[in-house]
Coordinates of C-alpha atoms in Angstrom, one line a residue:
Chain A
X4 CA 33.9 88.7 46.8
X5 CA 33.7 85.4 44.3
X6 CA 33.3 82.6 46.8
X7 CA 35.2 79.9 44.2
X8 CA 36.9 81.1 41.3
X9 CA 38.6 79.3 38.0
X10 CA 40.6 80.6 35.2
X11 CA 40.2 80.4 32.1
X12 CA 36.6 80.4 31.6
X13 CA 36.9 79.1 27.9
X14 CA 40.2 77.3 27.2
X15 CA 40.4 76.5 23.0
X16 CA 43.7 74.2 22.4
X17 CA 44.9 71.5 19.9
X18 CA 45.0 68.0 20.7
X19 CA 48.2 66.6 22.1
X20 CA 48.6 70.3 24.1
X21 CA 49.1 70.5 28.0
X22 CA 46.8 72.8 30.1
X23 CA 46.3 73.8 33.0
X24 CA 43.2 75.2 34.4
X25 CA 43.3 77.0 38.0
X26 CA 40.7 77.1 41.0
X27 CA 40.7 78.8 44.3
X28 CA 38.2 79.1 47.4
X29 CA 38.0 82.1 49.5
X30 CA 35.5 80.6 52.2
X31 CA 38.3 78.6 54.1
X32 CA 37.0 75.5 53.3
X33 CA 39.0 72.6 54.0
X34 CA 37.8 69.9 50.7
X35 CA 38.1 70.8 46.9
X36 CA 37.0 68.9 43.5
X37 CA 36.9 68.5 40.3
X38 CA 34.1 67.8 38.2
X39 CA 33.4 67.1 34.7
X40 CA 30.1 68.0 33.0
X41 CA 29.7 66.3 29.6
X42 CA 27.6 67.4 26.7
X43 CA 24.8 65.9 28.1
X44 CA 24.9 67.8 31.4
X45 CA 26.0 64.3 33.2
X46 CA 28.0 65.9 36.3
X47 CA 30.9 63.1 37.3
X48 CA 33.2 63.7 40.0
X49 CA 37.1 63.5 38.8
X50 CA 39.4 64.0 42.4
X51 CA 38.9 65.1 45.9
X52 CA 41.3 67.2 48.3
X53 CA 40.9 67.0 52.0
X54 CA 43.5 69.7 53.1
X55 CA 46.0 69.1 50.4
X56 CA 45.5 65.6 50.7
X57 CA 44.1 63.5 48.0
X58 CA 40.7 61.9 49.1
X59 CA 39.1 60.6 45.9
X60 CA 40.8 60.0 42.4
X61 CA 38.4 58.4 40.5
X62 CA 38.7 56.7 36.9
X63 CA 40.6 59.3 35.5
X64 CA 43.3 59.1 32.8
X65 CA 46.8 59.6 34.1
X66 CA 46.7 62.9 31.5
X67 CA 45.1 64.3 34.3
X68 CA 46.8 65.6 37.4
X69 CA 45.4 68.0 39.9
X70 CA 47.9 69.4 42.6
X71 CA 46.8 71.5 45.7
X72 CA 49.6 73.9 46.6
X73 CA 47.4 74.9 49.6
X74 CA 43.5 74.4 51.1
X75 CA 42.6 77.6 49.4
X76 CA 43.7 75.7 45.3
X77 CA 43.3 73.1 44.0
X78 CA 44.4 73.2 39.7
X79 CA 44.1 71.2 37.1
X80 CA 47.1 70.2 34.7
X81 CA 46.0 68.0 31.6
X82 CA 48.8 67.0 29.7
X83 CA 48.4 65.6 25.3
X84 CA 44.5 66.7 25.6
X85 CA 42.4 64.6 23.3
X86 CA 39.2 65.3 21.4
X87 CA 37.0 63.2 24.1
X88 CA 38.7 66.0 26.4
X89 CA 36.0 68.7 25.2
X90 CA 33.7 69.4 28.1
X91 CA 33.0 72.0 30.9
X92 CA 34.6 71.4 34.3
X93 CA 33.9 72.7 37.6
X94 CA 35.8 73.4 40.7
X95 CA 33.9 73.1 43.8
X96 CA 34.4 73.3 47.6
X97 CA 32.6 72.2 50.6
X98 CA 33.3 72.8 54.8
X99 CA 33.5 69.4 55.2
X100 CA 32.8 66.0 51.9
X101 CA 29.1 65.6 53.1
X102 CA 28.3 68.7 53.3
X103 CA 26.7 71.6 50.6
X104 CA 29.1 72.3 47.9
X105 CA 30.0 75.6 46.5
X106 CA 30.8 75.7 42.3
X107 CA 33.2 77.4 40.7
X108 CA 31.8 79.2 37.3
X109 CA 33.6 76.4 35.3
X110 CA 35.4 76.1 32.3
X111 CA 34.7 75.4 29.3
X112 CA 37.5 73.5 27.3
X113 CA 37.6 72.7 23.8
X114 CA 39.9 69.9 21.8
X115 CA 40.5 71.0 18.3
Chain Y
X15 CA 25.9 54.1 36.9
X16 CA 24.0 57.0 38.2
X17 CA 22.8 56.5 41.6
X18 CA 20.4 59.6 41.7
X19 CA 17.9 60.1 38.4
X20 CA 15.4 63.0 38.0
X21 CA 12.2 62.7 36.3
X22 CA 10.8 64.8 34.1
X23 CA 13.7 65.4 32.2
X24 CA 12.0 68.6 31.1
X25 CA 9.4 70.9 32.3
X26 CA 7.7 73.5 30.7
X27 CA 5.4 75.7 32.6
X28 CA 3.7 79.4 32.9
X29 CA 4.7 81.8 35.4
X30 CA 2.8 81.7 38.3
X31 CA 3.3 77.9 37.9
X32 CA 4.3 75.2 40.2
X33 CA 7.2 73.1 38.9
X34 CA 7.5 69.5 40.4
X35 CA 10.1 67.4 39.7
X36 CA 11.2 64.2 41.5
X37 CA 14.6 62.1 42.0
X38 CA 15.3 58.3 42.4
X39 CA 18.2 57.0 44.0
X40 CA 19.4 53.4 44.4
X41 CA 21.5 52.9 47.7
X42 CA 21.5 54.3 51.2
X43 CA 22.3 57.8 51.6
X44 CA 23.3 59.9 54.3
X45 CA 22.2 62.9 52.6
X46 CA 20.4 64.3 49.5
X47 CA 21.1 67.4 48.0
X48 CA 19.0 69.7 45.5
X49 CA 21.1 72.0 43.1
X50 CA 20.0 74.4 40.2
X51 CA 22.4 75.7 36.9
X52 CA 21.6 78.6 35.1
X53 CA 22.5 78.0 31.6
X54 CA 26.3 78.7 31.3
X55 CA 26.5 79.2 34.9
X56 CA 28.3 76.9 37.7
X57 CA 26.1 75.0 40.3
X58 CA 24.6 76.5 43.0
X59 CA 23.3 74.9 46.5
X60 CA 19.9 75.0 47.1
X61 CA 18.9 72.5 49.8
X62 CA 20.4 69.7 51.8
X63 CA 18.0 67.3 53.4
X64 CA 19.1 64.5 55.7
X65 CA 18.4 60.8 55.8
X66 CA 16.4 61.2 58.7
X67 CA 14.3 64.1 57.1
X68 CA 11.2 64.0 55.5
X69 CA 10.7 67.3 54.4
X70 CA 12.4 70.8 54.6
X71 CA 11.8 74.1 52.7
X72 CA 13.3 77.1 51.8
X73 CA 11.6 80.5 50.0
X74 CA 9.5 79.0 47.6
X75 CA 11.3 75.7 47.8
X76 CA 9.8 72.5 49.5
X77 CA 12.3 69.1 49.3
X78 CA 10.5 65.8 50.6
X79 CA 12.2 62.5 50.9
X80 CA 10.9 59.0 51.3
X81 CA 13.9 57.1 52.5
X82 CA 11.8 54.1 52.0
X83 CA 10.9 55.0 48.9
X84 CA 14.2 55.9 47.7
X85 CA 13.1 58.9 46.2
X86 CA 12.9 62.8 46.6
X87 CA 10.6 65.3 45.1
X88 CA 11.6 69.4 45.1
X89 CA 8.3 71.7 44.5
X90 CA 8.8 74.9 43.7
X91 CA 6.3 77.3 44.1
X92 CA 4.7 80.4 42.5
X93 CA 7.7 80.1 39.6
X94 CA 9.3 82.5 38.3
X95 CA 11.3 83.3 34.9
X96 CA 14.0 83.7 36.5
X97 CA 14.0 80.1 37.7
X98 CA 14.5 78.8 34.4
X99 CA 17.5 76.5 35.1
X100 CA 18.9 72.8 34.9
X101 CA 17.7 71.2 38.5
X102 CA 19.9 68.2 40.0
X103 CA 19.5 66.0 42.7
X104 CA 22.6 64.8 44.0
X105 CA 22.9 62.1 46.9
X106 CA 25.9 61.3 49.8
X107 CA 26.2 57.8 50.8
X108 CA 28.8 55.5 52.3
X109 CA 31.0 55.8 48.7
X110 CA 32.2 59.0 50.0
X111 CA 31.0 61.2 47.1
X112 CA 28.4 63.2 45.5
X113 CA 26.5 61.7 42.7
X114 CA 24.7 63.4 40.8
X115 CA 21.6 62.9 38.6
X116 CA 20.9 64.2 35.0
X117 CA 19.1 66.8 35.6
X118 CA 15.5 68.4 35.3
X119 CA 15.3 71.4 32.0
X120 CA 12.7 73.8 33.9
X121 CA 11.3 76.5 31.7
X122 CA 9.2 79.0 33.1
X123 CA 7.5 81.2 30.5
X124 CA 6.2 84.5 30.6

């Protein structure tokens, strides 16, 4: 009964490869993010979906593209993944933006 | 920058223990919010207090804020191994996000 889930938990790739990393919510919440954690454990928000609707798309390189078929996913597609790529990133969802959030078990991707 | 930053940012302490640790933010908030990692583990909710809350516990858990202060503290009591974990503070204001802080290392040894 995983509340958020993600796939893959590790990712290893080459740099200039596309990925995609997926993310669903079985708690019938109506937001979803994305977060990436650095080496450093530095948590920074990367976009926001209100009901399929983008809410927040922060300063994020265009290689990134996040696409929510429906409330329950929300994935991740990077596309020519560079070195500075290399970090862990969560999925998370909430009821409603201000309220708690519930992570995904993240993944962990690595640019070779 | 980081709106919210946690201080100590580690903690080493016996079981039996308490473990203080204490977060700074720079703007208005609506909310704060406390969150623990286990290593290699996502983010899990602990406790959400409210601008106009000054304090508010759970289990062993007790959250304070001092809106005037800018600043929160989480106590937790009595620790444990098991509560061993990365500790953020993360705050909701009017920029329609959660920011979080860097995090408090708490080790809780045997």
């Amino acid at each position: 009964d995983t509340a958020v889930s993600q796939t893959p938990k590790y990712l290893v790739t080459q740099m200039g490869n596309d990925k995609s990393i997926k993310c669903e919510q079985n708690l019938g919440h109506d937001t979803m993010y994305w977060y990436k954690q650095d080496s450093k454990k530095f948590l920074k928000i990367m976009f926001s979906y209100n009901n399929k609707e983008l809410i927040i798309n922060e300063t994020v390189p265009n290689r990134f593209s996040p696409k929510s078929p429906d409330k329950a996913h929300l994935n991740l597609h990077i596309n020519s993944l560079e070195l500075g790529d290399s970090a862990v990133y969560f999925c998370a969802s909430s009821s409603l933006p201000l309220h708690e959030q519930f992570f995904g078990p993240g993944t962990r991707l690595t640019v070779l | 920058s980081q709106q919210g930053e946690e201080d100590p940012q580690a903690l080493s302490i016996q079981e039996g223990e308490n473990a203080t640790m204490n977060c700074s933010y720079k703007t208005s908030i609506n909310n704060l919010q406390w969150y623990r990692q286990n290593s290699g583990r996502g983010l899990v909710h602990l406790i959400l207090i409210r601008s106009n809350e000054r304090e508010k516990h759970s289990g062993r858990l007790r959250v304070t804020l001092d809106t005037s202060k800018k600043s929160s503290s989480l106590l937790i009591t009595a620790s444990r191994a098991a509560d061993t974990a990365s500790y953020f503070c993360a705050t909701w204001g009017s920029w329609g996000k959660l920011q979080f802080g860097a995090g408090t290392q708490v080790v809780v040894t045997p």
